């Protein structure tokens, strides 16, 4: 998702785009054109929703014809920047950091984890998937050289602000923070906090009241 | 959080309770009583917010005195069921599953991961933290015997419904699903979907528009 071509869509719409893509690719050979209605039927989604989703990413289809399947695929791929993924770094190569480093679900959204960083020399080197863990003191320089804009923080709470600052100095403008704490960022930087324990606790609270 | 004593609070309030607890424990020795205003000051939170949070979990403080610190600690601990944690199982001991299995942040919310399950015999046995991975075909029986109510799904998408069904048969009533797909549950069962790739993609979309 590069600056030049990016439109903003809701999280829900964004989540459905890889689903549309998967379906369109599976039926492109037999169906040179495809309508929002037929996509909706195949995926068990609402007609209006599919029409709205596609219009927000790719424009409206042609009356009575719908979309040219190959063209629609290209547009959705281009929306997700699948050919030129956005790259992110991870600070903290503990269990969660390594799980994210090797997680292959990011590809579907045009995202790529470039590398992870840690202070523990035992973690340096390549992981099972071939991704690399580098020394933490190279984090800032790596972000700058590789023009990384997204930083993921999975270090312990007390180290979070320091690695966050190194990322920002390296040019990162979006932080995804798994260290439940008080990382602060200047205006203009996007910060998304992820608290897995809280998510589970909240779910747990809901069942207790059933 | 057991049925008998549980009240429902917002996710935001729930997230602050461990923060209150940490502060109260740190100052209990010198402060036999504590006011909402002094907690708010110490933690950089709003006065009204702290008062509301504490009232929803523990009732109102006494005018001019506030709360007895030891009593408030006990009430917050009891709200989170710290002495008798809610237990959960994980289906899928891949990287994410094992990261969650050994994650120690759940304790703060009165949650405990009891065990994980997998089909790969190489993953059976104890992890670094002493938690165990069992064969998947024992999942249902384990849930029933241990009265587990929370199931976490980290298997690949195509296996998700099957392990979900095994959990439900074993008495689980809340599912936390990391397999981005179409797990369905009957009415009365809480289902929370977690799509880490989508979270990162959404963050990434926000920065592209700055």
mmCIF file of N, CA, C and O in Angstrom, chain B residues 147-193:
data_model
loop_
_atom_site.group_PDB
_atom_site.id
_atom_site.type_symbol
_atom_site.label_atom_id
_atom_site.label_comp_id
_atom_site.label_asym_id
_atom_site.label_seq_id
_atom_site.Cartn_x
_atom_site.Cartn_y
_atom_site.Cartn_z
ATOM 1 N N UNK B 147 -12.631 -29.274 33.229
ATOM 2 C CA UNK B 147 -13.651 -28.226 33.207
ATOM 3 C C UNK B 147 -13.146 -26.921 32.594
ATOM 4 O O UNK B 147 -13.307 -25.829 33.157
ATOM 5 N N UNK B 148 -12.521 -27.075 31.443
ATOM 6 C CA UNK B 148 -12.009 -25.921 30.705
ATOM 7 C C UNK B 148 -13.160 -25.257 29.963
ATOM 8 O O UNK B 148 -13.972 -25.935 29.341
ATOM 9 N N UNK B 149 -13.227 -23.930 30.045
ATOM 10 C CA UNK B 149 -14.322 -23.203 29.383
ATOM 11 C C UNK B 149 -13.837 -22.344 28.215
ATOM 12 O O UNK B 149 -14.635 -21.790 27.469
ATOM 13 N N UNK B 150 -12.507 -22.194 28.078
ATOM 14 C CA UNK B 150 -11.960 -21.292 27.058
ATOM 15 C C UNK B 150 -11.028 -22.058 26.139
ATOM 16 O O UNK B 150 -10.109 -22.735 26.601
ATOM 17 N N UNK B 151 -11.261 -21.957 24.829
ATOM 18 C CA UNK B 151 -10.411 -22.619 23.857
ATOM 19 C C UNK B 151 -9.777 -21.612 22.904
ATOM 20 O O UNK B 151 -10.452 -20.710 22.416
ATOM 21 N N UNK B 152 -8.476 -21.789 22.655
ATOM 22 C CA UNK B 152 -7.752 -20.899 21.751
ATOM 23 C C UNK B 152 -7.330 -21.715 20.530
ATOM 24 O O UNK B 152 -6.719 -22.774 20.677
ATOM 25 N N UNK B 153 -7.665 -21.243 19.341
ATOM 26 C CA UNK B 153 -7.399 -21.999 18.117
ATOM 27 C C UNK B 153 -6.265 -21.360 17.336
ATOM 28 O O UNK B 153 -6.373 -20.223 16.887
ATOM 29 N N UNK B 154 -5.165 -22.102 17.187
ATOM 30 C CA UNK B 154 -4.033 -21.602 16.396
ATOM 31 C C UNK B 154 -3.590 -22.647 15.369
ATOM 32 O O UNK B 154 -2.444 -22.656 14.939
ATOM 33 N N UNK B 155 -4.507 -23.533 14.993
ATOM 34 C CA UNK B 155 -4.208 -24.508 13.938
ATOM 35 C C UNK B 155 -4.434 -23.850 12.574
ATOM 36 O O UNK B 155 -5.052 -22.789 12.490
ATOM 37 N N UNK B 156 -3.949 -24.466 11.482
ATOM 38 C CA UNK B 156 -4.247 -23.924 10.153
ATOM 39 C C UNK B 156 -5.754 -23.919 9.889
ATOM 40 O O UNK B 156 -6.505 -24.711 10.470
ATOM 41 N N UNK B 157 -6.146 -23.031 8.998
ATOM 42 C CA UNK B 157 -7.557 -22.790 8.713
ATOM 43 C C UNK B 157 -8.361 -24.067 8.470
ATOM 44 O O UNK B 157 -9.456 -24.234 8.994
ATOM 45 N N UNK B 158 -7.798 -24.990 7.689
ATOM 46 C CA UNK B 158 -8.584 -26.159 7.286
ATOM 47 C C UNK B 158 -8.866 -27.126 8.448
ATOM 48 O O UNK B 158 -9.754 -27.960 8.361
ATOM 49 N N UNK B 159 -8.114 -26.987 9.548
ATOM 50 C CA UNK B 159 -8.352 -27.859 10.704
ATOM 51 C C UNK B 159 -9.148 -27.160 11.796
ATOM 52 O O UNK B 159 -9.522 -27.775 12.800
ATOM 53 N N UNK B 160 -9.434 -25.876 11.604
ATOM 54 C CA UNK B 160 -9.979 -25.059 12.692
ATOM 55 C C UNK B 160 -11.357 -25.528 13.166
ATOM 56 O O UNK B 160 -11.608 -25.648 14.363
ATOM 57 N N UNK B 161 -12.268 -25.828 12.206
ATOM 58 C CA UNK B 161 -13.619 -26.200 12.617
ATOM 59 C C UNK B 161 -13.617 -27.497 13.419
ATOM 60 O O UNK B 161 -14.328 -27.636 14.414
ATOM 61 N N UNK B 162 -12.772 -28.430 12.988
ATOM 62 C CA UNK B 162 -12.719 -29.718 13.668
ATOM 63 C C UNK B 162 -12.255 -29.586 15.128
ATOM 64 O O UNK B 162 -12.865 -30.149 16.034
ATOM 65 N N UNK B 163 -11.198 -28.817 15.366
ATOM 66 C CA UNK B 163 -10.741 -28.668 16.747
ATOM 67 C C UNK B 163 -11.734 -27.822 17.545
ATOM 68 O O UNK B 163 -11.939 -28.051 18.733
ATOM 69 N N UNK B 164 -12.372 -26.881 16.873
ATOM 70 C CA UNK B 164 -13.394 -26.082 17.543
ATOM 71 C C UNK B 164 -14.525 -26.987 18.032
ATOM 72 O O UNK B 164 -14.963 -26.895 19.179
ATOM 73 N N UNK B 165 -14.958 -27.912 17.171
ATOM 74 C CA UNK B 165 -16.034 -28.828 17.543
ATOM 75 C C UNK B 165 -15.623 -29.721 18.715
ATOM 76 O O UNK B 165 -16.425 -29.995 19.611
ATOM 77 N N UNK B 166 -14.375 -30.161 18.713
ATOM 78 C CA UNK B 166 -13.890 -30.996 19.819
ATOM 79 C C UNK B 166 -13.912 -30.218 21.133
ATOM 80 O O UNK B 166 -14.281 -30.738 22.186
ATOM 81 N N UNK B 167 -13.516 -28.937 21.061
ATOM 82 C CA UNK B 167 -13.557 -28.096 22.261
ATOM 83 C C UNK B 167 -14.979 -27.944 22.783
ATOM 84 O O UNK B 167 -15.239 -28.093 23.976
ATOM 85 N N UNK B 168 -15.908 -27.654 21.868
ATOM 86 C CA UNK B 168 -17.292 -27.443 22.279
ATOM 87 C C UNK B 168 -17.863 -28.715 22.892
ATOM 88 O O UNK B 168 -18.571 -28.681 23.891
ATOM 89 N N UNK B 169 -17.528 -29.857 22.288
ATOM 90 C CA UNK B 169 -17.996 -31.129 22.833
ATOM 91 C C UNK B 169 -17.444 -31.349 24.239
ATOM 92 O O UNK B 169 -18.080 -31.970 25.079
ATOM 93 N N UNK B 170 -16.258 -30.824 24.491
ATOM 94 C CA UNK B 170 -15.659 -30.954 25.811
ATOM 95 C C UNK B 170 -16.155 -29.929 26.818
ATOM 96 O O UNK B 170 -15.703 -29.915 27.956
ATOM 97 N N UNK B 171 -17.066 -29.033 26.392
ATOM 98 C CA UNK B 171 -17.670 -28.100 27.339
ATOM 99 C C UNK B 171 -17.171 -26.666 27.237
ATOM 100 O O UNK B 171 -17.569 -25.811 28.035
ATOM 101 N N UNK B 172 -16.298 -26.393 26.278
ATOM 102 C CA UNK B 172 -15.807 -25.020 26.096
ATOM 103 C C UNK B 172 -16.943 -24.109 25.640
ATOM 104 O O UNK B 172 -17.768 -24.509 24.811
ATOM 105 N N UNK B 173 -17.000 -22.895 26.192
ATOM 106 C CA UNK B 173 -18.075 -21.968 25.805
ATOM 107 C C UNK B 173 -17.547 -20.639 25.274
ATOM 108 O O UNK B 173 -18.319 -19.728 25.008
ATOM 109 N N UNK B 174 -16.228 -20.518 25.151
ATOM 110 C CA UNK B 174 -15.660 -19.301 24.552
ATOM 111 C C UNK B 174 -14.468 -19.687 23.695
ATOM 112 O O UNK B 174 -13.579 -20.414 24.144
ATOM 113 N N UNK B 175 -14.482 -19.211 22.464
ATOM 114 C CA UNK B 175 -13.436 -19.558 21.492
ATOM 115 C C UNK B 175 -12.708 -18.293 21.067
ATOM 116 O O UNK B 175 -13.333 -17.293 20.711
ATOM 117 N N UNK B 176 -11.393 -18.371 21.117
ATOM 118 C CA UNK B 176 -10.548 -17.267 20.625
ATOM 119 C C UNK B 176 -9.826 -17.814 19.402
ATOM 120 O O UNK B 176 -8.952 -18.663 19.531
ATOM 121 N N UNK B 177 -10.198 -17.322 18.230
ATOM 122 C CA UNK B 177 -9.808 -17.982 16.984
ATOM 123 C C UNK B 177 -8.764 -17.173 16.213
ATOM 124 O O UNK B 177 -9.064 -16.104 15.702
ATOM 125 N N UNK B 178 -7.554 -17.713 16.127
ATOM 126 C CA UNK B 178 -6.481 -17.074 15.367
ATOM 127 C C UNK B 178 -6.376 -17.623 13.940
ATOM 128 O O UNK B 178 -5.498 -17.212 13.195
ATOM 129 N N UNK B 179 -7.192 -18.612 13.591
ATOM 130 C CA UNK B 179 -7.159 -19.188 12.243
ATOM 131 C C UNK B 179 -8.119 -18.389 11.384
ATOM 132 O O UNK B 179 -9.323 -18.563 11.479
ATOM 133 N N UNK B 180 -7.600 -17.478 10.559
ATOM 134 C CA UNK B 180 -8.525 -16.591 9.847
ATOM 135 C C UNK B 180 -9.359 -17.415 8.897
ATOM 136 O O UNK B 180 -8.858 -17.927 7.915
ATOM 137 N N UNK B 181 -10.625 -17.599 9.210
ATOM 138 C CA UNK B 181 -11.455 -18.433 8.365
ATOM 139 C C UNK B 181 -12.872 -18.370 8.845
ATOM 140 O O UNK B 181 -13.321 -17.334 9.308
ATOM 141 N N UNK B 182 -13.529 -19.437 8.732
ATOM 142 C CA UNK B 182 -14.966 -19.420 8.895
ATOM 143 C C UNK B 182 -15.434 -20.388 9.971
ATOM 144 O O UNK B 182 -16.386 -21.123 9.768
ATOM 145 N N UNK B 183 -14.773 -20.418 11.109
ATOM 146 C CA UNK B 183 -15.259 -21.251 12.198
ATOM 147 C C UNK B 183 -16.635 -20.760 12.618
ATOM 148 O O UNK B 183 -16.851 -19.568 12.783
ATOM 149 N N UNK B 184 -17.576 -21.694 12.744
ATOM 150 C CA UNK B 184 -18.892 -21.299 13.240
ATOM 151 C C UNK B 184 -19.168 -22.014 14.557
ATOM 152 O O UNK B 184 -18.705 -23.136 14.785
ATOM 153 N N UNK B 185 -19.905 -21.343 15.428
ATOM 154 C CA UNK B 185 -20.242 -21.907 16.738
ATOM 155 C C UNK B 185 -21.733 -21.733 16.962
ATOM 156 O O UNK B 185 -22.342 -20.809 16.405
ATOM 157 N N UNK B 186 -22.328 -22.609 17.762
ATOM 158 C CA UNK B 186 -23.760 -22.465 18.042
ATOM 159 C C UNK B 186 -24.019 -21.246 18.930
ATOM 160 O O UNK B 186 -23.101 -20.711 19.541
ATOM 161 N N UNK B 187 -25.290 -20.850 18.988
ATOM 162 C CA UNK B 187 -25.672 -19.747 19.850
ATOM 163 C C UNK B 187 -25.293 -20.051 21.300
ATOM 164 O O UNK B 187 -25.325 -21.203 21.726
ATOM 165 N N UNK B 188 -24.929 -19.025 22.038
ATOM 166 C CA UNK B 188 -24.562 -19.235 23.437
ATOM 167 C C UNK B 188 -23.064 -19.409 23.631
ATOM 168 O O UNK B 188 -22.567 -19.354 24.747
ATOM 169 N N UNK B 189 -22.352 -19.647 22.545
ATOM 170 C CA UNK B 189 -20.893 -19.747 22.624
ATOM 171 C C UNK B 189 -20.296 -18.422 22.149
ATOM 172 O O UNK B 189 -20.695 -17.888 21.125
ATOM 173 N N UNK B 190 -19.361 -17.876 22.932
ATOM 174 C CA UNK B 190 -18.705 -16.629 22.524
ATOM 175 C C UNK B 190 -17.574 -16.939 21.562
ATOM 176 O O UNK B 190 -16.773 -17.836 21.805
ATOM 177 N N UNK B 191 -17.510 -16.191 20.475
ATOM 178 C CA UNK B 191 -16.447 -16.386 19.490
ATOM 179 C C UNK B 191 -15.759 -15.059 19.253
ATOM 180 O O UNK B 191 -16.407 -14.068 18.910
ATOM 181 N N UNK B 192 -14.458 -15.019 19.462
ATOM 182 C CA UNK B 192 -13.698 -13.809 19.152
ATOM 183 C C UNK B 192 -12.642 -14.139 18.118
ATOM 184 O O UNK B 192 -11.803 -15.002 18.340
ATOM 185 N N UNK B 193 -12.728 -13.465 16.967
ATOM 186 C CA UNK B 193 -11.766 -13.717 15.897
ATOM 187 C C UNK B 193 -10.600 -12.760 16.008
ATOM 188 O O UNK B 193 -10.777 -11.570 16.239
#
